[in-house]
Coordinates of C-alpha atoms and ligand atoms in Angstrom, one line a residue:
M1 CA 8.3 -12.6 -23.7
A2 CA 8.1 -14.7 -20.5
P3 CA 7.2 -12.8 -17.4
R4 CA 10.0 -12.2 -14.9
V5 CA 9.6 -12.6 -11.2
L6 CA 12.0 -11.4 -8.4
I7 CA 12.0 -13.2 -5.1
S8 CA 13.5 -10.8 -2.6
D9 CA 13.0 -12.7 0.7
A10 CA 14.0 -16.1 2.1
L11 CA 11.2 -18.1 0.4
S12 CA 11.5 -21.9 0.2
P13 CA 13.3 -22.8 -3.0
A14 CA 10.1 -24.7 -3.8
A15 CA 8.8 -21.4 -5.2
V16 CA 11.7 -21.1 -7.6
Q17 CA 10.9 -24.5 -9.1
I18 CA 7.2 -23.7 -9.5
F19 CA 8.0 -20.5 -11.4
K20 CA 10.4 -22.3 -13.6
D21 CA 8.0 -25.2 -14.3
R22 CA 5.3 -22.6 -15.2
G23 CA 7.7 -21.0 -17.7
I24 CA 8.4 -17.8 -15.7
E25 CA 11.9 -16.4 -15.5
V26 CA 12.8 -16.1 -11.8
D27 CA 15.6 -14.4 -9.9
F28 CA 16.1 -15.7 -6.3
Q29 CA 17.8 -13.0 -4.2
P30 CA 16.7 -13.9 -0.7
A31 CA 18.7 -11.0 1.0
L32 CA 17.7 -8.3 -1.4
G33 CA 14.6 -7.2 0.6
K34 CA 16.9 -5.7 3.3
D35 CA 18.6 -3.5 0.7
K36 CA 16.0 -1.1 -0.4
D37 CA 18.2 1.0 -2.6
K38 CA 19.3 -2.1 -4.6
L39 CA 15.7 -3.2 -4.8
A40 CA 14.6 0.1 -6.1
E41 CA 17.3 0.0 -8.7
I42 CA 16.3 -3.4 -10.2
I43 CA 12.6 -3.7 -9.5
G44 CA 11.9 -2.1 -12.9
N45 CA 12.9 -5.3 -14.7
Y46 CA 10.2 -7.5 -13.1
D47 CA 6.5 -8.3 -13.6
G48 CA 6.2 -10.0 -10.2
L49 CA 7.7 -9.6 -6.8
A50 CA 7.5 -12.4 -4.2
I51 CA 8.2 -11.5 -0.6
R52 CA 7.9 -12.3 3.1
S53 CA 8.1 -9.7 5.8
A54 CA 11.6 -8.3 5.3
T55 CA 10.9 -6.6 2.0
K56 CA 9.1 -3.3 2.4
V57 CA 7.1 -2.4 -0.7
T58 CA 7.0 1.4 -0.2
P59 CA 5.8 4.1 -2.6
K60 CA 9.4 4.7 -3.6
I61 CA 9.9 1.0 -4.6
L62 CA 6.6 1.1 -6.5
A63 CA 7.6 4.3 -8.3
S64 CA 10.5 2.4 -9.8
A65 CA 8.5 -0.6 -10.6
A66 CA 7.4 0.2 -14.2
R67 CA 6.5 -3.3 -15.2
L68 CA 5.3 -4.7 -11.9
K69 CA 1.9 -6.4 -12.0
V70 CA 1.8 -8.4 -8.9
V71 CA 3.3 -8.5 -5.4
G72 CA 2.9 -12.0 -3.8
R73 CA 3.2 -12.2 0.0
A74 CA 4.3 -15.8 1.0
G75 CA 2.5 -15.4 4.3
I76 CA -0.4 -13.5 5.8
G77 CA 0.4 -10.0 7.0
V78 CA 0.6 -7.4 4.2
D79 CA 1.4 -4.5 6.5
N80 CA 4.9 -4.3 4.8
V81 CA 3.2 -3.4 1.5
D82 CA 1.7 0.0 0.9
I83 CA -1.6 -1.3 -0.4
P84 CA -3.1 2.1 -1.5
A85 CA 0.1 2.9 -3.4
A86 CA 0.2 -0.5 -5.0
T87 CA -3.5 -0.2 -6.0
A88 CA -3.1 3.3 -7.3
K89 CA -0.3 1.9 -9.5
G90 CA -2.5 -1.0 -10.7
V91 CA -0.4 -3.7 -8.9
I92 CA -2.3 -6.7 -7.5
V93 CA -1.2 -7.6 -4.0
M94 CA -1.9 -11.2 -3.0
N95 CA -1.2 -13.2 0.1
T96 CA -1.5 -16.8 1.3
P97 CA -4.1 -16.5 4.0
F98 CA -4.0 -20.0 5.5
G99 CA -0.6 -21.5 4.7
N100 CA 1.2 -20.6 7.9
S101 CA -1.8 -20.3 10.3
I102 CA -1.4 -23.6 12.1
T103 CA 2.3 -23.1 12.5
T104 CA 1.9 -19.6 13.9
A105 CA -0.8 -20.8 16.3
E106 CA 1.5 -23.5 17.5
H107 CA 4.2 -20.9 18.1
A108 CA 1.8 -18.9 20.3
I109 CA 1.0 -22.0 22.3
A110 CA 4.7 -22.8 22.6
M111 CA 5.4 -19.3 23.8
M112 CA 2.6 -19.7 26.4
F113 CA 4.2 -22.9 27.7
A114 CA 7.6 -21.3 27.7
L115 CA 6.3 -18.4 29.8
A116 CA 4.3 -20.6 32.2
R117 CA 7.4 -22.8 32.9
E118 CA 10.2 -20.3 32.2
I119 CA 11.8 -22.8 29.9
P120 CA 14.3 -20.5 28.2
A121 CA 15.7 -19.2 31.5
A122 CA 15.7 -22.7 33.1
D123 CA 17.5 -24.1 30.0
A124 CA 20.2 -21.4 30.2
S125 CA 20.7 -21.9 33.9
T126 CA 20.8 -25.7 33.6
Q127 CA 23.3 -25.7 30.8
A128 CA 25.4 -23.2 32.7
G129 CA 25.7 -26.0 35.3
K130 CA 23.7 -24.2 38.0
W131 CA 20.9 -26.8 38.7
E132 CA 18.6 -24.1 40.2
K133 CA 15.6 -26.4 40.9
N134 CA 14.2 -24.0 43.5
R135 CA 14.5 -20.9 41.3
F136 CA 11.9 -22.0 38.8
M137 CA 8.3 -22.4 40.0
G138 CA 5.8 -22.4 37.1
V139 CA 2.1 -22.1 36.8
E140 CA -0.3 -24.7 35.4
L141 CA -2.3 -23.8 32.3
T142 CA -5.3 -26.1 33.0
A143 CA -8.3 -24.1 34.1
K144 CA -6.6 -20.8 33.4
T145 CA -8.4 -18.2 31.3
L146 CA -6.9 -17.4 27.9
G147 CA -7.9 -14.1 26.4
I148 CA -7.6 -14.0 22.6
I149 CA -7.6 -10.6 21.0
G150 CA -8.4 -11.2 17.3
C151 CA -10.2 -14.6 16.8
G152 CA -9.7 -15.1 13.0
N153 CA -7.9 -18.0 11.4
I154 CA -4.9 -18.1 13.8
G155 CA -6.9 -17.0 16.9
S156 CA -9.4 -19.8 16.4
I157 CA -6.7 -22.4 16.0
V158 CA -5.1 -21.1 19.2
A159 CA -8.5 -21.4 20.9
D160 CA -8.9 -24.9 19.7
R161 CA -5.5 -26.0 21.1
A162 CA -6.1 -24.1 24.3
L163 CA -9.5 -25.8 24.8
G164 CA -7.6 -29.1 24.3
L165 CA -5.4 -28.0 27.2
K166 CA -8.5 -27.5 29.3
M167 CA -8.2 -23.7 29.4
K168 CA -11.2 -21.4 29.5
V169 CA -11.1 -19.3 26.3
I170 CA -12.5 -15.8 26.0
A171 CA -12.2 -13.7 22.8
F172 CA -12.4 -10.1 21.9
D173 CA -13.1 -9.6 18.2
P174 CA -15.7 -7.2 16.9
F175 CA -16.1 -9.3 13.7
L176 CA -16.6 -12.6 15.5
S177 CA -20.2 -13.6 15.2
P178 CA -21.9 -15.1 18.3
E179 CA -22.7 -18.3 16.2
R180 CA -19.0 -18.7 15.3
A181 CA -18.0 -18.1 18.9
L182 CA -20.3 -20.8 20.0
D183 CA -19.1 -23.1 17.2
I184 CA -15.4 -22.8 18.3
G185 CA -16.2 -22.9 22.0
V186 CA -15.1 -19.5 23.0
E187 CA -16.9 -16.8 25.0
K188 CA -17.2 -13.6 23.1
V189 CA -16.4 -10.6 25.3
E190 CA -15.6 -6.9 25.2
L191 CA -12.0 -5.8 25.5
D192 CA -12.3 -4.5 29.0
D193 CA -13.9 -7.7 30.1
L194 CA -11.1 -9.7 28.6
L195 CA -8.4 -7.5 30.2
A196 CA -10.0 -7.9 33.6
R197 CA -10.4 -11.7 33.4
A198 CA -7.5 -13.2 31.4
D199 CA -4.6 -15.0 33.0
I200 CA -2.9 -15.0 29.7
I201 CA -3.5 -12.7 26.8
T202 CA -2.6 -13.6 23.2
L203 CA -2.9 -11.3 20.2
H204 CA -3.9 -12.4 16.8
T205 CA -5.1 -9.3 14.9
P206 CA -3.5 -7.7 11.9
L207 CA -1.8 -4.4 12.5
T208 CA -4.2 -1.6 11.4
D209 CA -4.9 1.9 12.6
K210 CA -7.7 0.4 14.7
T211 CA -5.5 -2.3 16.3
R212 CA -2.3 -0.3 16.8
N213 CA -1.7 -0.1 20.6
V214 CA -4.7 -2.2 21.4
L215 CA -2.6 -3.0 24.5
S216 CA -1.8 0.5 25.4
A217 CA -0.5 1.7 28.8
E218 CA -4.2 2.2 29.8
A219 CA -5.3 -1.2 28.7
I220 CA -2.3 -2.9 30.4
A221 CA -3.3 -1.1 33.6
K222 CA -6.8 -2.8 33.3
T223 CA -5.3 -6.4 33.2
R224 CA -5.1 -8.7 36.2
K225 CA -2.0 -8.6 38.3
G226 CA 0.2 -11.5 37.2
V227 CA -1.1 -11.6 33.7
R228 CA 1.2 -13.0 30.9
I229 CA 1.1 -11.6 27.4
V230 CA 2.0 -13.3 24.2
N231 CA 2.4 -11.5 20.9
C232 CA 2.9 -13.6 17.8
A233 CA 0.9 -11.2 15.6
R234 CA 2.5 -7.8 14.9
G235 CA 4.8 -5.4 16.7
G236 CA 2.8 -2.2 17.4
L237 CA -0.2 -4.0 18.8
V238 CA 1.3 -3.6 22.3
D239 CA 2.9 -0.4 23.7
E240 CA 6.4 -2.0 24.3
A241 CA 7.6 0.8 26.7
A242 CA 4.4 0.6 28.8
L243 CA 4.7 -3.2 29.0
A244 CA 8.4 -3.0 30.0
Q245 CA 7.3 -0.7 32.9
A246 CA 4.4 -3.1 33.9
L247 CA 6.9 -6.0 33.9
E248 CA 9.3 -3.9 36.0
S249 CA 6.5 -3.1 38.6
G250 CA 5.6 -6.8 38.7
H251 CA 2.0 -6.1 37.5
V252 CA 2.7 -8.2 34.4
A253 CA 4.3 -11.6 35.2
G254 CA 5.8 -12.3 31.8
A255 CA 5.7 -11.5 28.2
A256 CA 6.6 -13.6 25.1
F257 CA 7.1 -11.7 21.9
D258 CA 7.8 -12.9 18.4
V259 CA 7.2 -9.5 16.8
F260 CA 8.4 -6.0 17.4
I261 CA 7.6 -2.4 16.5
T262 CA 11.0 -2.2 14.8
E263 CA 12.3 -5.3 13.0
P264 CA 14.9 -6.6 12.8
A265 CA 14.8 -5.9 16.5
T266 CA 18.4 -5.4 17.7
E267 CA 17.4 -3.2 20.6
N268 CA 14.0 -3.1 22.4
P269 CA 12.5 -1.9 25.7
L270 CA 11.6 -5.5 26.4
F271 CA 15.0 -7.0 25.9
G272 CA 16.9 -8.1 29.0
H273 CA 14.0 -8.4 31.4
P274 CA 14.1 -11.7 33.2
N275 CA 10.4 -12.5 32.5
V276 CA 10.6 -11.8 28.8
I277 CA 11.0 -14.4 26.1
C278 CA 11.7 -13.3 22.5
T279 CA 12.0 -15.0 19.2
P280 CA 13.0 -13.2 15.9
H281 CA 9.6 -13.3 14.1
L282 CA 9.6 -17.1 13.9
G283 CA 5.8 -17.5 14.0
A284 CA 5.7 -18.8 10.4
S285 CA 9.1 -20.5 10.4
T286 CA 8.4 -24.2 10.0
T287 CA 9.4 -26.4 7.1
E288 CA 5.7 -27.2 6.5
A289 CA 4.4 -23.7 6.6
Q290 CA 7.2 -22.3 4.4
E291 CA 6.7 -25.0 1.9
N292 CA 2.9 -24.3 1.9
V293 CA 3.2 -20.5 1.4
A294 CA 6.0 -20.7 -1.1
L295 CA 4.1 -23.2 -3.3
Q296 CA 0.9 -21.3 -3.0
V297 CA 2.3 -17.8 -3.7
A298 CA 4.2 -19.1 -6.7
E299 CA 1.1 -20.8 -8.1
Q300 CA -1.0 -17.8 -7.5
M301 CA 1.4 -15.3 -9.1
S302 CA 2.0 -17.6 -12.1
D303 CA -1.8 -18.0 -12.6
Y304 CA -2.1 -14.2 -12.6
L305 CA 0.8 -13.5 -14.8
L306 CA 0.1 -16.3 -17.3
R307 CA -3.7 -16.6 -17.2
G308 CA -5.1 -13.5 -15.6
A309 CA -6.6 -15.6 -12.7
I310 CA -6.7 -13.8 -9.4
S311 CA -6.8 -15.5 -6.0
N312 CA -6.3 -14.1 -2.5
A313 CA -5.7 -10.6 -3.8
V314 CA -6.2 -8.0 -1.0
N315 CA -7.0 -5.2 -3.6
F316 CA -9.1 -7.0 -6.3
P317 CA -11.9 -9.5 -6.4
S318 CA -10.9 -13.2 -7.1
I319 CA -11.1 -14.5 -10.6
T320 CA -10.6 -18.3 -11.1
A321 CA -8.6 -19.8 -13.9
E322 CA -12.0 -21.1 -15.3
E323 CA -13.6 -17.7 -15.0
A324 CA -10.7 -15.7 -16.5
P325 CA -11.2 -16.8 -20.2
K326 CA -15.0 -16.3 -20.0
L327 CA -14.4 -12.9 -18.5
K328 CA -11.7 -11.7 -20.9
P329 CA -13.9 -10.7 -23.9
F330 CA -16.3 -8.9 -21.5
I331 CA -13.4 -7.1 -19.8
E332 CA -12.3 -5.9 -23.2
L333 CA -15.9 -4.8 -24.0
A334 CA -16.3 -3.0 -20.7
E335 CA -13.0 -1.3 -21.1
K336 CA -13.8 -0.2 -24.7
L337 CA -17.3 1.0 -23.8
G338 CA -15.6 3.1 -21.1
S339 CA -13.0 4.3 -23.5
F340 CA -15.7 5.3 -26.0
A341 CA -17.5 7.4 -23.4
G342 CA -14.3 8.7 -22.0
Q343 CA -13.1 10.0 -25.4
L344 CA -16.3 11.8 -25.9
T345 CA -16.6 13.4 -22.4
D346 CA -14.7 16.6 -21.9
T347 CA -16.3 17.7 -18.6
D348 CA -16.1 16.3 -15.1
I349 CA -17.8 13.0 -14.7
Q350 CA -20.2 12.8 -11.8
T351 CA -21.6 9.3 -12.1
V352 CA -20.9 6.2 -14.2
R353 CA -23.8 3.7 -14.3
I354 CA -23.1 0.2 -15.6
T355 CA -25.9 -2.2 -16.3
Y356 CA -25.3 -5.9 -17.0
D357 CA -28.1 -7.7 -18.8
G358 CA -28.3 -11.4 -19.5
A359 CA -25.5 -14.0 -19.1
V360 CA -22.9 -11.4 -18.3
A361 CA -24.7 -10.5 -15.1
S362 CA -23.6 -13.8 -13.5
L363 CA -19.9 -13.1 -14.2
K364 CA -17.5 -11.2 -11.8
I365 CA -19.0 -7.8 -12.5
K366 CA -16.7 -6.0 -10.0
A367 CA -13.8 -6.8 -12.4
L368 CA -15.9 -5.6 -15.4
T369 CA -16.9 -2.4 -13.7
S370 CA -13.3 -1.7 -12.8
A371 CA -12.4 -2.3 -16.5
A372 CA -15.1 0.1 -17.7
V373 CA -14.0 2.8 -15.2
A374 CA -10.3 2.3 -16.3
G375 CA -11.3 2.7 -20.0
L376 CA -13.4 5.8 -19.1
L377 CA -10.6 7.6 -17.2
R378 CA -7.7 6.5 -19.5
P379 CA -8.0 9.4 -21.9
A380 CA -7.2 11.6 -18.8
L381 CA -4.9 9.2 -17.0
A382 CA -2.8 7.0 -19.2
D383 CA -1.5 4.8 -16.4
I384 CA -4.8 3.7 -15.0
N385 CA -5.7 0.0 -15.1
V386 CA -8.4 -2.3 -13.7
V387 CA -6.7 -2.6 -10.4
S388 CA -6.3 1.1 -9.8
A389 CA -9.5 2.4 -11.4
P390 CA -11.9 2.0 -8.5
S391 CA -9.7 3.9 -6.1
I392 CA -8.9 6.6 -8.6
A393 CA -12.6 7.1 -9.3
K394 CA -13.3 7.3 -5.6
E395 CA -10.5 9.8 -5.1
R396 CA -12.1 12.0 -7.9
G397 CA -15.5 11.8 -6.3
I398 CA -17.0 9.8 -9.2
V399 CA -20.0 7.7 -8.2
V400 CA -19.9 4.2 -9.7
E401 CA -23.2 2.4 -9.9
E402 CA -23.8 -1.2 -11.0
T403 CA -27.0 -3.0 -11.9
T404 CA -27.4 -6.6 -12.9
R405 CA -30.4 -8.2 -14.6
E406 CA -30.0 -11.8 -15.4
I407 CA -32.8 -12.0 -17.9
A408 CA -31.6 -11.5 -21.4
G409 CA -33.2 -9.1 -23.8
D410 CA -32.3 -8.8 -27.5
Y411 CA -28.8 -10.0 -26.8
E412 CA -27.5 -13.0 -24.7
S413 CA -25.4 -10.5 -22.8
L414 CA -25.4 -6.7 -22.9
I415 CA -23.4 -4.1 -21.1
T416 CA -24.7 -0.5 -21.0
L417 CA -22.5 2.3 -19.7
T418 CA -24.0 5.6 -18.9
V419 CA -21.9 8.6 -18.1
I420 CA -23.5 11.5 -16.2
T421 CA -21.8 14.9 -16.1
E422 CA -23.3 18.2 -15.0
K423 CA -24.4 19.0 -18.6
M424 CA -25.4 15.7 -20.1
E425 CA -26.1 12.0 -19.8
R426 CA -24.7 9.6 -22.5
S427 CA -25.3 5.9 -22.8
I428 CA -23.6 3.3 -24.9
S429 CA -24.2 -0.4 -25.1
G430 CA -22.2 -3.3 -26.4
T431 CA -22.1 -7.1 -26.5
V432 CA -19.7 -9.9 -27.4
F433 CA -20.6 -12.0 -30.4
A434 CA -19.9 -15.7 -30.8
D435 CA -16.5 -14.9 -32.3
G436 CA -15.5 -13.4 -29.0
R437 CA -15.2 -9.9 -30.5
P438 CA -16.8 -6.9 -28.6
R439 CA -19.3 -4.8 -30.6
I440 CA -21.1 -1.5 -30.1
V441 CA -24.9 -2.1 -30.5
D442 CA -26.4 1.1 -29.2
I443 CA -25.3 4.7 -28.8
K444 CA -27.6 7.2 -27.0
G445 CA -30.6 4.9 -27.8
I446 CA -29.7 4.6 -31.5
K447 CA -29.1 1.1 -32.7
V448 CA -25.8 0.5 -34.6
D449 CA -23.6 -2.4 -35.2
A450 CA -19.9 -1.7 -35.2
E451 CA -16.7 -3.2 -34.0
F452 CA -14.1 -1.1 -32.1
A453 CA -11.2 -0.2 -34.3
P454 CA -7.8 1.5 -33.9
S455 CA -8.9 4.6 -35.8
M456 CA -12.6 5.7 -36.0
L457 CA -14.6 8.7 -36.7
Y458 CA -17.8 9.3 -34.8
V459 CA -20.3 11.7 -36.3
T460 CA -23.6 12.8 -35.0
N461 CA -25.9 14.6 -37.5
E462 CA -29.4 15.3 -38.5
D463 CA -30.9 12.6 -40.6
R464 CA -31.1 14.4 -43.9
P465 CA -30.4 13.2 -47.5
G466 CA -27.0 13.9 -48.9
F467 CA -25.0 13.5 -45.7
V468 CA -23.4 10.1 -46.4
G469 CA -22.4 11.2 -50.0
S470 CA -20.7 14.4 -49.0
F471 CA -19.1 12.8 -45.9
A472 CA -17.7 9.9 -47.9
S473 CA -16.3 12.2 -50.6
L474 CA -14.6 14.4 -48.0
L475 CA -12.8 11.4 -46.7
G476 CA -12.0 10.2 -50.3
D477 CA -10.6 13.6 -51.2
A478 CA -8.4 13.5 -48.1
G479 CA -7.1 10.1 -49.2
I480 CA -8.6 8.4 -46.2
N481 CA -9.8 4.9 -46.8
I482 CA -13.0 3.8 -45.2
A483 CA -12.8 0.3 -43.8
T484 CA -16.3 -0.1 -42.3
F485 CA -19.2 2.2 -42.1
A486 CA -22.0 1.9 -39.5
L487 CA -25.1 4.1 -39.5
G488 CA -28.1 4.5 -37.2
R489 CA -30.9 6.9 -36.5
D490 CA -33.6 7.2 -33.9
R491 CA -36.3 8.0 -36.5
Q492 CA -36.7 9.2 -40.1
G493 CA -35.4 12.8 -40.2
G494 CA -34.4 12.6 -36.5
D495 CA -31.0 12.2 -34.9
A496 CA -28.5 10.1 -36.7
I497 CA -25.0 8.7 -36.0
A498 CA -22.2 7.4 -38.2
L499 CA -19.4 5.3 -36.8
V500 CA -16.7 4.9 -39.4
E501 CA -13.5 2.8 -39.2
V502 CA -10.8 4.3 -41.3
D503 CA -7.2 3.3 -42.3
G504 CA -4.7 5.6 -40.6
K505 CA -5.2 8.7 -38.4
V506 CA -7.9 11.3 -39.1
P507 CA -6.1 14.6 -39.9
A508 CA -7.4 17.7 -38.0
E509 CA -8.3 19.6 -41.2
L510 CA -10.5 16.8 -42.3
L511 CA -12.2 16.7 -39.0
D512 CA -12.9 20.5 -39.4
K513 CA -14.4 19.9 -42.8
V514 CA -16.6 17.1 -41.6
Q515 CA -17.7 19.3 -38.7
Q516 CA -18.7 22.0 -41.2
L517 CA -21.0 19.7 -43.2
P518 CA -24.5 21.3 -43.0
S519 CA -26.2 18.5 -41.1
V520 CA -23.3 17.5 -38.8
K521 CA -23.6 18.3 -35.1
Q522 CA -20.4 16.7 -33.8
A523 CA -17.4 14.9 -35.4
R524 CA -14.9 13.2 -33.1
P525 CA -11.9 10.9 -33.8
L526 CA -11.8 7.8 -31.6
A527 CA -9.0 5.3 -31.1
F528 CA -9.2 1.8 -29.5
Ligands
NAI1 N1 4.4 -14.1 13.8 C1 4.3 -14.5 12.6 O1 5.2 -15.0 11.9 C2 2.9 -14.4 11.9 C3 2.1 -13.4 12.3 N2 0.8 -13.3 11.6 C4 0.0 -12.2 12.0 O2 -1.2 -12.7 12.5 C5 -2.3 -11.9 12.1 C6 -3.6 -12.7 12.1 O3 -3.6 -13.6 11.1 P1 -5.0 -14.4 10.8 O4 -5.5 -15.0 12.0 O5 -4.6 -15.3 9.7 O6 -5.9 -13.2 10.3 P2 -7.4 -13.2 10.2 O7 -7.8 -12.1 9.3 O8 -8.0 -14.5 9.9 O9 -7.8 -12.8 11.7 C7 -7.7 -11.6 12.2 C8 -8.8 -11.3 13.2 O10 -8.6 -10.1 13.8 C9 -9.9 -9.5 14.0 N3 -9.8 -8.1 14.2 C10 -9.7 -7.1 13.3 N4 -9.7 -5.9 13.8 C11 -9.8 -6.1 15.2 C12 -9.8 -5.2 16.3 N5 -9.8 -3.9 16.1 N6 -10.0 -5.8 17.5 C13 -10.0 -7.1 17.7 N7 -10.0 -8.0 16.6 C14 -9.9 -7.5 15.4 C15 -10.6 -9.8 12.7 O11 -12.0 -9.7 12.9 C16 -10.1 -11.2 12.5 O12 -11.1 -12.2 13.0 C17 -1.8 -11.5 10.7 O13 -2.5 -10.3 10.3 C18 -0.4 -11.3 10.9 O14 -0.1 -9.9 11.2 C19 0.5 -14.2 10.7 C20 1.3 -15.2 10.4 C21 2.6 -15.4 10.9
HPV2 O1 2.7 -14.4 7.5 C1 2.9 -13.5 8.3 O2 2.1 -12.5 8.5 C2 4.1 -13.4 9.0 O3 4.3 -12.5 9.8 C3 5.2 -14.3 8.6 O4 6.3 -13.5 8.4 P1 7.6 -14.1 7.6 O5 7.1 -14.6 6.3 O6 8.1 -15.2 8.5 O7 8.6 -13.0 7.5

């Protein structure tokens, strides 16, 4: 069945065409994002959801999204998506990190000019027939100091344009390296320094718990008198009420805002002030940027839904379309090794150690580890998947350790999974043969060679004569057909294991009888 995608925001129709061309069913309902009840009602029918900023992907929406595999944000900010909730549900969240950055930077520059020359007010007055030539006295930008808070993709484009305008550019960004600052021609400063020196402040950080209210009442009080403030990043970075007061008192000369704490903003403390310019979250709204982000998000979502390739996911490592097919059999192996261990582990898992030997060590092991953890925890949590597994393991206090050794041993690639609980430590290793099928090659240090099958019996016993005969006849008597039979032991007369693929389910009575065979220590059914 073809995957189905819902577009619930005003994306460029270019996205619709891409989905169709890729063979994905698509519903284009550009106003739906604003109707959260309707969205919750229908989201269960879709594998993918493509959005901009109007759709809020809340835990409630996610709870109704039974089939959802991916949320694609045609844009940058993903603060309208509850990422932890999406991750816990195994939903990939991807954005398009560069598609609208030039456009947004240009909007910030446009806002800066609009403030410096009061263009909106002058326009309104002129068109009202007033010709107030003496009312509007602007300021020159040349040689002024621009303070950029958040100097990432957009901030550094703003810096570049501002340098072209012969401004002095200073930036506060804890993650901006001194080398990068030098490279892009900005002076890296602390926040207080920026507040004290900037003639114009422009914000370009995401909205996080750390950046919320970065321009608080206290911070605004530290700015230069006559400062102008531009926010084309996110509502919530600036205390709107405190800014309104500072505008009122004349400390702040002007503010240009594209984004607001509450959107759509129909009322706001900044509205109505003569030195305030507002636009309705238009930062990304150019034909070019909208085409870019729509095409990119549709391609990325299609690649994921059709080929398992992941790019620009904010909650999972990237996997290219070339890597995806190479990774697939190892994902299956990792998940099955995890499942094997999970089905045998009844007590609390403290640590999972996964070792990658040989060629597999150079693949995206983060994805493989996630798959192994998903398999391990699935017996307890049916809904877990590779996306949600790491966060669920963390939540449960399970330590996940990874080791890679690129030198191959007996196998070209080998994955070993070790589960450590309070009582025991159990390891199991597997590989993928040339036929692409995963195999178990070692259990607790005992060599075996078995494929994973829908119904299996795992028996540990003492290596004594007679076990195989009596075991096989118990199965025969119960009418259970043996499909494959793998045996291994650590040494003659030592510990032995049998891994048997059977047709159909193993009845509980049979399991009891096997358990009672004289040399048997443990008999467990397994399903893959
Ligand atoms: N108005 C609009 O339509 C648009 C708004 N945006 C907003 O712009 C934001 C920035 O976008 P990009 O530059 O592409 O993101 P980015 O991730 O490239 O840059 C963000 C920068 O903020 C810095 N940062 C993080 N925490 C900080 C803190 N506590 N203090 C100072 N700096 C901090 C980061 O180190 C990074 O360099 C987006 O998150 C989005 O919210 C993006 C596109 C359009
Ligand atoms: O890309 C972003 O972060 C934006 O804020 C753009 O928002 P929009 O897609 O125009 O609703």
